[in-house]
Short mmCIF file of C-alpha atoms in Angstrom, two decimals:
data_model
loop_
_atom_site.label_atom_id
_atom_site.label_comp_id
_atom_site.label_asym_id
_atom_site.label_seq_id
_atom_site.Cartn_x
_atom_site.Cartn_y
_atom_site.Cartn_z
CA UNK A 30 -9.24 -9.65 8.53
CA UNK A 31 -6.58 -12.23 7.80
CA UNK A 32 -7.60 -15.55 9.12
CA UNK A 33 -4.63 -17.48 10.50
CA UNK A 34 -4.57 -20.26 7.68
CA UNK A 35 -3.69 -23.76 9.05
CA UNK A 36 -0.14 -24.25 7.91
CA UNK A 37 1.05 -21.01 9.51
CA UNK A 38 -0.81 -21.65 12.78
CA UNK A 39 0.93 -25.36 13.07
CA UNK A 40 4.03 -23.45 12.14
CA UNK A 41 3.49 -20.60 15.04
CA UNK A 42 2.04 -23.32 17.92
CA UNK A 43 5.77 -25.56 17.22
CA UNK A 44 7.94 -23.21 16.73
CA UNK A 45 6.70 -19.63 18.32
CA UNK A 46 7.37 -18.04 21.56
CA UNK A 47 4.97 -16.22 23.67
CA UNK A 48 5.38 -12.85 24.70
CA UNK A 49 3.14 -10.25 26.74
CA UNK A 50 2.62 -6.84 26.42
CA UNK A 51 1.20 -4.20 28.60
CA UNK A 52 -1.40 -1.41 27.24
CA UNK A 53 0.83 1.43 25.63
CA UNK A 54 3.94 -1.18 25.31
CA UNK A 55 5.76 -1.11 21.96
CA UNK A 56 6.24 -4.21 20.49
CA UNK A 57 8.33 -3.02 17.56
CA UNK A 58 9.11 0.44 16.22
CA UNK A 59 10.80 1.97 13.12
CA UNK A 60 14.14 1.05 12.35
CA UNK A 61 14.12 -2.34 14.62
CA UNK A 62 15.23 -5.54 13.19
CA UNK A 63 12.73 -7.06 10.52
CA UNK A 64 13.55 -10.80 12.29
CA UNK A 65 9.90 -11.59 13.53
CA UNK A 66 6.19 -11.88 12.68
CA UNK A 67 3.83 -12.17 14.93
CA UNK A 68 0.28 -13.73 15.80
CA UNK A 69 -2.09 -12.36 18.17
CA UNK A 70 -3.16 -14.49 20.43
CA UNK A 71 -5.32 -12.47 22.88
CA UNK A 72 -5.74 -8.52 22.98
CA UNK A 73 -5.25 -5.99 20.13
CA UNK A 74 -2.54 -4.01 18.06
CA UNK A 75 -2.02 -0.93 16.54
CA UNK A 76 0.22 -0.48 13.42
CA UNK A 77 1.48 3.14 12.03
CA UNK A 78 3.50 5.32 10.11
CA UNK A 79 5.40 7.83 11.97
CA UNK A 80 6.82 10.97 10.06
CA UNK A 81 10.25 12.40 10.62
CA UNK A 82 8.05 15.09 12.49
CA UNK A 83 6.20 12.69 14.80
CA UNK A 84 3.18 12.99 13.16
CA UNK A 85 1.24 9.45 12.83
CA UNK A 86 -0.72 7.40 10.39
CA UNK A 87 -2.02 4.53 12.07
CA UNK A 88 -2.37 1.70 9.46
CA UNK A 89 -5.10 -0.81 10.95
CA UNK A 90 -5.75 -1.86 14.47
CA UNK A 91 -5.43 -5.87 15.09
CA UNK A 92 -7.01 -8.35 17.00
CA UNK A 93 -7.27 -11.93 18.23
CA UNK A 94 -6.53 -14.43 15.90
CA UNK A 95 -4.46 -11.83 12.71
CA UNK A 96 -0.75 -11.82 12.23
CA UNK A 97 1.06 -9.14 11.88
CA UNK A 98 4.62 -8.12 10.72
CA UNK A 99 4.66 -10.34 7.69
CA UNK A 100 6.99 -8.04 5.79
CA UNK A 101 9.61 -9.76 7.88
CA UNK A 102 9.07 -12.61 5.41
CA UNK A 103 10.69 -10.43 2.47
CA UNK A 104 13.70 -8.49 2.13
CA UNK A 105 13.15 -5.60 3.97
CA UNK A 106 16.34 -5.21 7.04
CA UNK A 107 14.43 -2.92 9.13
CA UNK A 108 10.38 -2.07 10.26
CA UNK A 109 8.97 0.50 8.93
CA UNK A 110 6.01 0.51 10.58
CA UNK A 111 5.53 0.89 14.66
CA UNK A 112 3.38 -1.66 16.74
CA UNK A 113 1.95 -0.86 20.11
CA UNK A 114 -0.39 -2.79 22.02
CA UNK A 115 -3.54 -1.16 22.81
CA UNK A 116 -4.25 -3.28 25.97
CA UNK A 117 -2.78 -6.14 27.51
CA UNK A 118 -2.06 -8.36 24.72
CA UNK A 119 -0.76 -11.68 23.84
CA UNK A 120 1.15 -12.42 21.50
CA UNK A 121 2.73 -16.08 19.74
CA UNK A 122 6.42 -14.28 18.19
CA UNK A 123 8.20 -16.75 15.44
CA UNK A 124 11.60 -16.39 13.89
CA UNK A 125 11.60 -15.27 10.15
CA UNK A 126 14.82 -17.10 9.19
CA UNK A 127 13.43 -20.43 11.01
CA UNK A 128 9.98 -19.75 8.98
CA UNK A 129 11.08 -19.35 5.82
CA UNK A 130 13.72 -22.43 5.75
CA UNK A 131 10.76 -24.66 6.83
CA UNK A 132 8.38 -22.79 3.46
CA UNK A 133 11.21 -23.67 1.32
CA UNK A 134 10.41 -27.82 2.29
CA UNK A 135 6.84 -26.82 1.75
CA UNK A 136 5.02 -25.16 -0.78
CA UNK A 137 1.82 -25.22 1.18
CA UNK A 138 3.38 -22.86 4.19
CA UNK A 139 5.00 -20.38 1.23
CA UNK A 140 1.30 -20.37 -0.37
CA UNK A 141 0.18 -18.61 2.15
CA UNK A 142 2.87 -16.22 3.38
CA UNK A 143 2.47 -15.19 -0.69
CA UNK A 144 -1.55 -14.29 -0.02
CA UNK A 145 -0.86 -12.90 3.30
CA UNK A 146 1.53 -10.71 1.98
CA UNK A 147 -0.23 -9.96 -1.19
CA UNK A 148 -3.77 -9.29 0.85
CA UNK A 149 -2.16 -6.97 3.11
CA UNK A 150 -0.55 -5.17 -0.02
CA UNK A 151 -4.01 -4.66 -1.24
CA UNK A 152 -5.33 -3.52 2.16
CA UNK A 153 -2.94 -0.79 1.87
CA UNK A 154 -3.59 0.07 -1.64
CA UNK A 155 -7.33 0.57 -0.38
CA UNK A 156 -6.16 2.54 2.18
CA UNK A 157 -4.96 4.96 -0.43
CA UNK A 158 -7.44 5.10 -2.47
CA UNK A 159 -9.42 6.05 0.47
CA UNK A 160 -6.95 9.26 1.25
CA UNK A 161 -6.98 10.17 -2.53
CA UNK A 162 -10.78 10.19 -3.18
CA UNK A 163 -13.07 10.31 0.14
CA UNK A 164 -13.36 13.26 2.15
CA UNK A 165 -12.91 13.02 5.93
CA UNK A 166 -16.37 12.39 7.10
CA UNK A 167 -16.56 9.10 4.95
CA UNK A 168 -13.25 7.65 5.95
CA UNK A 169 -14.64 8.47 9.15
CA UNK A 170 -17.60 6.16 8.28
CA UNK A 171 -15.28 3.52 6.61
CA UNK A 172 -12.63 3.35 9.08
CA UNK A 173 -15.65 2.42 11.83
CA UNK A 174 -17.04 0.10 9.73
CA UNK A 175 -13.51 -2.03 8.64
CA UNK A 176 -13.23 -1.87 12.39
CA UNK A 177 -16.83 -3.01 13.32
CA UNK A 178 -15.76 -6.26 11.07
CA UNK A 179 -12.41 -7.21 12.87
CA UNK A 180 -13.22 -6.34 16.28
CA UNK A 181 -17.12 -6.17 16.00
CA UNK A 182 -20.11 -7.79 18.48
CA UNK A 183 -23.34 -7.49 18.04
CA UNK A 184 -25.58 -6.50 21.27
CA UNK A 185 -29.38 -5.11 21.25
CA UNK A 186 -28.20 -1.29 20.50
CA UNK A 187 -26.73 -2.14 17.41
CA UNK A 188 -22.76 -3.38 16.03
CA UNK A 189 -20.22 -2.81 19.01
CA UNK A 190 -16.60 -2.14 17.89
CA UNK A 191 -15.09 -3.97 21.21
CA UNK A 192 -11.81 -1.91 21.20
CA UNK A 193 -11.44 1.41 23.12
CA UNK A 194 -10.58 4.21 20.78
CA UNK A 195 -9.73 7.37 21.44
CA UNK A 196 -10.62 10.49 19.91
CA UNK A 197 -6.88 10.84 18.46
CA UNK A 198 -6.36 6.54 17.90
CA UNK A 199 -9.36 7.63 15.17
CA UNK A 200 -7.80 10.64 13.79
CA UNK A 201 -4.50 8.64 13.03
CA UNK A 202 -6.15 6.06 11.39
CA UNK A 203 -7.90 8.80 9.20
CA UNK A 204 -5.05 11.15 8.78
CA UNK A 205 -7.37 13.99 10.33
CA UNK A 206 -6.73 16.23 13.26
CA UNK A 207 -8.65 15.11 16.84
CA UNK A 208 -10.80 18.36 16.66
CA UNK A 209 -11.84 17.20 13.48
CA UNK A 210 -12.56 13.93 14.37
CA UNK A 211 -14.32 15.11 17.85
CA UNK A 212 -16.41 17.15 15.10
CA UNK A 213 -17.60 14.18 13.04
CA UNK A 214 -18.57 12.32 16.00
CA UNK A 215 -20.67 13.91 17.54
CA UNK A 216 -22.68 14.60 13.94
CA UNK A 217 -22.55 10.78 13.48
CA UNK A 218 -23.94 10.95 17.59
CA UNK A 219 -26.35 13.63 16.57
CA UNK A 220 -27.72 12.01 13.53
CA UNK A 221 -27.83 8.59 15.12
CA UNK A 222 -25.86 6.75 13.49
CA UNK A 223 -23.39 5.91 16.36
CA UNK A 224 -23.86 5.74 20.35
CA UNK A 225 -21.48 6.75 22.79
CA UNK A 226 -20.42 4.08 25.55
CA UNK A 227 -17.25 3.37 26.82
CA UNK A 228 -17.28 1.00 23.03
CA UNK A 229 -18.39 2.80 19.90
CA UNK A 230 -21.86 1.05 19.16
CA UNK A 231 -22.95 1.59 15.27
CA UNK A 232 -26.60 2.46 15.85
CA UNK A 233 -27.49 2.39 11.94
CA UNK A 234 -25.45 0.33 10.56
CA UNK A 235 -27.29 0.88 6.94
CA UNK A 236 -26.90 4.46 7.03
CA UNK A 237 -23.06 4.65 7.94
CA UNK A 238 -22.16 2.35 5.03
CA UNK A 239 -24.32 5.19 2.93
CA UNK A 240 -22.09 7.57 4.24
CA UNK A 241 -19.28 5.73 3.50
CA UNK A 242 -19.63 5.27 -0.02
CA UNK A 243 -19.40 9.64 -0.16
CA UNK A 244 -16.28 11.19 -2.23
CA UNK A 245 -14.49 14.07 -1.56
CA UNK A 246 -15.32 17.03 -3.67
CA UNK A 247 -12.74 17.83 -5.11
CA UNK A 248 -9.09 16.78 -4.85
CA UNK A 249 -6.76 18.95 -2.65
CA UNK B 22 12.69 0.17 -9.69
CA UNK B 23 12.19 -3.56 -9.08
CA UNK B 24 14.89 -5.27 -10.76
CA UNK B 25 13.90 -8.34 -12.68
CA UNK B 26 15.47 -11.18 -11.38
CA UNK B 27 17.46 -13.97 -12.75
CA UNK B 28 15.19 -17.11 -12.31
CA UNK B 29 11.93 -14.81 -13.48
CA UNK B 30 13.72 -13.84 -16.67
CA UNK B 31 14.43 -17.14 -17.79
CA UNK B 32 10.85 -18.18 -17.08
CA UNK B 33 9.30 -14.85 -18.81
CA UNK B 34 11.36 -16.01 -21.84
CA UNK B 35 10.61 -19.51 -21.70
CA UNK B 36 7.31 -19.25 -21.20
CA UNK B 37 6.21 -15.76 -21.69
CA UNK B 38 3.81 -14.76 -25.14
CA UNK B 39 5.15 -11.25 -26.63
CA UNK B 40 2.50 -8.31 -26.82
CA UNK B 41 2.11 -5.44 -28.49
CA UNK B 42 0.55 -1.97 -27.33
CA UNK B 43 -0.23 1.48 -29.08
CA UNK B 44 0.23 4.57 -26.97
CA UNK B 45 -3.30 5.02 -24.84
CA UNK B 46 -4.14 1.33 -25.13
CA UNK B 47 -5.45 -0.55 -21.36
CA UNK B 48 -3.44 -3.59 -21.44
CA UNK B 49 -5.69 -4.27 -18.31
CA UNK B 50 -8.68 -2.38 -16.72
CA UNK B 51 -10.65 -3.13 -12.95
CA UNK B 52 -12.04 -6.07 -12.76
CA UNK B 53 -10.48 -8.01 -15.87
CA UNK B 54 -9.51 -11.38 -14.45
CA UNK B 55 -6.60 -11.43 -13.10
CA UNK B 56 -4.34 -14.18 -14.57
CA UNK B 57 -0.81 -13.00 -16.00
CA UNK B 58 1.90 -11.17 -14.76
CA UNK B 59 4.23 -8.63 -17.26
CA UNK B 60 7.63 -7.41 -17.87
CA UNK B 61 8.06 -4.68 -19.87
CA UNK B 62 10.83 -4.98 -23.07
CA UNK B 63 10.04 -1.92 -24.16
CA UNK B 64 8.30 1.23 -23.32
CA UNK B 65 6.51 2.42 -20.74
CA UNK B 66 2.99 1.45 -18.60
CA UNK B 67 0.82 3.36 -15.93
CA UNK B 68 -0.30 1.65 -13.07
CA UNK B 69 -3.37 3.46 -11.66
CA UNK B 70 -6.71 2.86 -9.59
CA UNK B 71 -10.08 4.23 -10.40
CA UNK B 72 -12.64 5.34 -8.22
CA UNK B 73 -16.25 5.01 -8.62
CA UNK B 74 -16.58 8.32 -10.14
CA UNK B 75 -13.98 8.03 -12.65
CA UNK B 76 -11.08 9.86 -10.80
CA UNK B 77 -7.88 8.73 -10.95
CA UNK B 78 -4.87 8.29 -9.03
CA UNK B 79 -1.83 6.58 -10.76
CA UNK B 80 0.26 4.53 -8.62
CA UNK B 81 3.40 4.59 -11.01
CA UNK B 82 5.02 4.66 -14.52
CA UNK B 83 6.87 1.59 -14.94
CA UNK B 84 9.71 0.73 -17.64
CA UNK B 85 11.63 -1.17 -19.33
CA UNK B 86 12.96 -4.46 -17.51
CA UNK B 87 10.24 -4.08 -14.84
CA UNK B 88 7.75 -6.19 -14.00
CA UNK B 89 3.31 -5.60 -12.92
CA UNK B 90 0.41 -7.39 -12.65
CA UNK B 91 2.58 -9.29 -9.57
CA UNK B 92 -0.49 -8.96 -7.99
CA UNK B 93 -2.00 -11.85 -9.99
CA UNK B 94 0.43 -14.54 -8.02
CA UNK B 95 -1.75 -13.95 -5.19
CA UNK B 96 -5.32 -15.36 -4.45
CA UNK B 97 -7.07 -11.90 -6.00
CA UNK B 98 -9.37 -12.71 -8.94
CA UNK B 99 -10.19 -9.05 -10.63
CA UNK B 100 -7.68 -6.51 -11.24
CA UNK B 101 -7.88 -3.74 -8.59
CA UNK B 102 -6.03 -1.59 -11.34
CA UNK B 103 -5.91 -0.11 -14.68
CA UNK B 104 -2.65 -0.39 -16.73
CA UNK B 105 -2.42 1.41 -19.54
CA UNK B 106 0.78 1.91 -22.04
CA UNK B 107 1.63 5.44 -22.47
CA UNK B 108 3.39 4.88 -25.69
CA UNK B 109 4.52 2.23 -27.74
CA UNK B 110 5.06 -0.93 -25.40
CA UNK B 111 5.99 -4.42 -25.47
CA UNK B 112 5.66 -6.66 -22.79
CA UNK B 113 6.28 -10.39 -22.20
CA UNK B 114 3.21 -12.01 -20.56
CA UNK B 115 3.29 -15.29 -18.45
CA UNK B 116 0.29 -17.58 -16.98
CA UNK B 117 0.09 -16.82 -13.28
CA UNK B 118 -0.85 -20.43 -12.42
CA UNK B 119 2.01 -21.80 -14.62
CA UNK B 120 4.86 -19.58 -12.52
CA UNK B 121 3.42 -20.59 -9.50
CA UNK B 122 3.35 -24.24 -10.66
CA UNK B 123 7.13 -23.36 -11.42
CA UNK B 124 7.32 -21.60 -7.93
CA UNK B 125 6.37 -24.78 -6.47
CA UNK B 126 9.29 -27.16 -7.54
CA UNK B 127 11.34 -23.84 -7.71
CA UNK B 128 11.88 -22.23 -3.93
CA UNK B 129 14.10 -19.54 -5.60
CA UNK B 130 11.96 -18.55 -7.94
CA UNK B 131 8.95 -18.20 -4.70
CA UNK B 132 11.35 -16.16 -3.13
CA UNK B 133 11.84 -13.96 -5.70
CA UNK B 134 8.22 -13.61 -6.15
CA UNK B 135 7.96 -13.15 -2.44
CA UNK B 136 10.61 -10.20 -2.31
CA UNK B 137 8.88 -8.64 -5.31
CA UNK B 138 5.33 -8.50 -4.21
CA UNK B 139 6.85 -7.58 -0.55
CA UNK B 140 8.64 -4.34 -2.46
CA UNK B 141 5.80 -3.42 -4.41
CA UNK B 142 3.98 -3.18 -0.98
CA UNK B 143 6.79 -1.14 0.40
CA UNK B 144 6.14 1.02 -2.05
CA UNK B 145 2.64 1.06 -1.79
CA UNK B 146 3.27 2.21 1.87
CA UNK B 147 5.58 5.35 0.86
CA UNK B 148 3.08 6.58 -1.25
CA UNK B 149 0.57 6.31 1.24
CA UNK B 150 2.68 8.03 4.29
CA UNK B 151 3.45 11.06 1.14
CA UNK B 152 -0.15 11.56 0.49
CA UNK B 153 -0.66 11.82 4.73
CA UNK B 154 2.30 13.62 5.32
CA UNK B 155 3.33 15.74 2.13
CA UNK B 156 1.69 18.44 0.90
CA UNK B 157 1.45 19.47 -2.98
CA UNK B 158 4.73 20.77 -4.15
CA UNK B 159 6.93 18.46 -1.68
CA UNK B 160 4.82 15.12 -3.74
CA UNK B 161 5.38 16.64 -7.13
CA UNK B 162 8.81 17.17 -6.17
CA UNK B 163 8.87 13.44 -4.62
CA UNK B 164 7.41 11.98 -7.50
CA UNK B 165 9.60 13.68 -10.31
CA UNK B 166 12.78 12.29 -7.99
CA UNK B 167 10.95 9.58 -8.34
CA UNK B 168 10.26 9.16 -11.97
CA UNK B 169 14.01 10.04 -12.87
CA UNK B 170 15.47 6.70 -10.76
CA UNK B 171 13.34 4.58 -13.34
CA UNK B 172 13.59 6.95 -16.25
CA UNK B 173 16.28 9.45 -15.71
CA UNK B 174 19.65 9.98 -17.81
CA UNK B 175 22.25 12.34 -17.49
CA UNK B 176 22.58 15.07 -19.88
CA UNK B 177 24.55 18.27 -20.04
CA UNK B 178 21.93 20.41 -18.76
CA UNK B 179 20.62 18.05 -16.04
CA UNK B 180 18.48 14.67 -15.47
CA UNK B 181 16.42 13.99 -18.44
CA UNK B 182 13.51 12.02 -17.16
CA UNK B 183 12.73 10.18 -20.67
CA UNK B 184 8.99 9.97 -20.45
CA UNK B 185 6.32 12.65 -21.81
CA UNK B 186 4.40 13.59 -19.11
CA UNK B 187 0.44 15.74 -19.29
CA UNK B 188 0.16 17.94 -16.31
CA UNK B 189 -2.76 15.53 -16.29
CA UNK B 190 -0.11 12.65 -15.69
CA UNK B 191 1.30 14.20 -13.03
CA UNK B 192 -1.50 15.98 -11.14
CA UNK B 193 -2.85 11.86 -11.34
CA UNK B 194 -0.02 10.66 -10.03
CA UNK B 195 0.40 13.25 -6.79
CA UNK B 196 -3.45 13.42 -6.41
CA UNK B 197 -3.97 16.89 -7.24
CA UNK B 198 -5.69 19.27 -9.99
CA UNK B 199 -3.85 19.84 -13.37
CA UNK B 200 -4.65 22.93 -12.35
CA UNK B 201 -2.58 22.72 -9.29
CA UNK B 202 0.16 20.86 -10.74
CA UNK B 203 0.48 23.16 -14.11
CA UNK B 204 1.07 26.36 -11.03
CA UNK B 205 3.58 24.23 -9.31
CA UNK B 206 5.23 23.36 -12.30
CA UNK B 207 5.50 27.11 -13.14
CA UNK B 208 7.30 27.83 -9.91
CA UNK B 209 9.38 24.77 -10.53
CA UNK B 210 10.71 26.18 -13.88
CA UNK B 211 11.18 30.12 -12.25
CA UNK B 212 13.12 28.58 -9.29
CA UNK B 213 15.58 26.87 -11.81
CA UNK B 214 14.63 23.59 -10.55
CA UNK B 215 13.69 22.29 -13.72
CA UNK B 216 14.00 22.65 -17.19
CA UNK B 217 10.77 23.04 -19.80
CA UNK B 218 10.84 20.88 -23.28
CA UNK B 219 9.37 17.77 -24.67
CA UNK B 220 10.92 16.01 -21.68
CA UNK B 221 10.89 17.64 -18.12
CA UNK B 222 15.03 17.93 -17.57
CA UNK B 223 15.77 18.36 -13.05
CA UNK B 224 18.38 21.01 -13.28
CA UNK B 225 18.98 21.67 -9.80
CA UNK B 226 18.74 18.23 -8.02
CA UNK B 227 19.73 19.20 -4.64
CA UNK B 228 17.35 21.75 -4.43
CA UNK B 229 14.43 19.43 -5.85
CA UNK B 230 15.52 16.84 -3.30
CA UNK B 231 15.15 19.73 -0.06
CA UNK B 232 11.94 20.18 -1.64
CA UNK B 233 11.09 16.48 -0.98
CA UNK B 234 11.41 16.52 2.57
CA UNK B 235 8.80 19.23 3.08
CA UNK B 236 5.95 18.28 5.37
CA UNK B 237 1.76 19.11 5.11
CA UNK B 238 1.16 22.44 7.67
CA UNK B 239 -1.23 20.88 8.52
CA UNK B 240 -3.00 17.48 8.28
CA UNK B 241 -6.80 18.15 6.27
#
């Protein structure tokens, strides 16, 4: 998680312009203008690839509090990435043009559009290296877990990811099928490591990070 | 291929410190601090990341006029990568805190850091969607396209991508098996895609590129 650093969130509060979304709206998709970024102010947000097929790769899921779009900020014309709202969600929208003229007159602001940028850059490159070398069941594990620390609350069962997932929101953010997924559930039910609820609760918290430190055997 | 950019070049020169590397030599592995950025005068350096268990997937082959280690102008204080020269190299290295000093009295120099590190991540992003979308022979064909933008030249009997490759190289830099990649390879050459010798030549480009829209059957 990106935590909104202080120059950006004076920046967003003076010059940014609220905008709601329902559950299931799109807030950008591919090929739309590259003119915003965006901070969440209340609810949560999906990002993904989409294929020329259809097929999805969902990149992370964000909540209260994280920006999103930042690639605005560079010279990119067009998104490459879609954004949907996963509930009804809040969100502060700022013009890139108007952002960047004001980081020019201060260092401070382009400080930390450089480490935003450059921490989501690495976010991705883990995201990789996560395709490349762990079999399913551990991204599985991993994916829960990078979840459980953005949207996370603890309660007496055990770590509660507060953000309803469903069988297929996992799969995209894996790059597995839903069957698959289904699968590895209900082994991760069946071993105890997770509890079903209407919120995934991570039972054994211990045991899923063991699981997600597992490689795949043997690349494809 | 990132361009290197006015303002950086004069700075590289001004400030930069020349270095010298032997084929197979790391110019930087995980975890070294992470405190210059590089532009390459002359030859040719893998990018790649490591996994725990020593396998490797290489992000790219970079040459001359490009720059790596960008990564270093953000707050990150290990390298996340290895980078190694794959033959005789020279590279110009600069003091990350001294550019972004620069950077600071310098808003067109920031941007140009900005665009850079936001291309890189672009990048970083393609390769990502290829290794969830693509299967096998659509990546090696991708990544041979690929290859020939930064090190291609024209010669009577094709595209000349000017850069010895292993099967080991290239299985690394697709995320498969030599195994796999010395097969597809094979197939390659019998289709007339490509030409064998002490450089891989693309002889039938418009073929190779159909190739590189191909999709995975099936995700894993």
């Amino acid at each position: 998680m990106i935590p909104l650093t202080s120059r950006f969130s004076e920046i967003l509060e003076q010059r940014g312009v609220l905008l709601h979304f329902k559950r299931g709206d799109l807030i950008y998709g591919l090929d739309d203008p590259n003119d915003m970024i965006y901070w969440i102010k209340k609810g949560r947000v999906k990002l993904s690839y989409l294929d020329e097929t259809g097929r999805k790769l969902a990149l992370d899921i964000f909540g209260e509090g994280q920006l999103f779009g930042e690639l605005s900020l560079t010279q990119v014309d067009k998104r490459e990435l879609l954004a949907e709202a996963l509930e009804s969600t809040e969100v502060v929208a700022a013009d890139r043009n108007r952002l960047l003229d004001q980081a020019k007159r201060d260092p401070r602001l382009m400080f930390e559009i450089l480490n935003l940028i450059g921490s989501r850059s690495r976010s991705v490159q883990h995201k990789l290296e996560d395709m490349a070398f762990k079999d399913l069941p551990t991204r599985l594990a991993r994916v829960l877990l990078h979840l459980s620390d953005t949207h996370g609350h603890h309660t007496p069962q055990g770590l509660q990811i507060d953000c309803r997932l469903t069988h297929q929101d996992l799969a995209d953010l894996i790059g597995a099928t839903r069957t698959n997924v289904t699968m590895m559930l209900s082994m991760f039910y069946s071993n105890g490591l997770l509890k079903k609820g209407r919120y995934i609760t991570i039972t054994d918290e211990r045991q899923l990070r063991e699981k997600g430190y597992g490689h795949k055997e043997q690349l494809n």
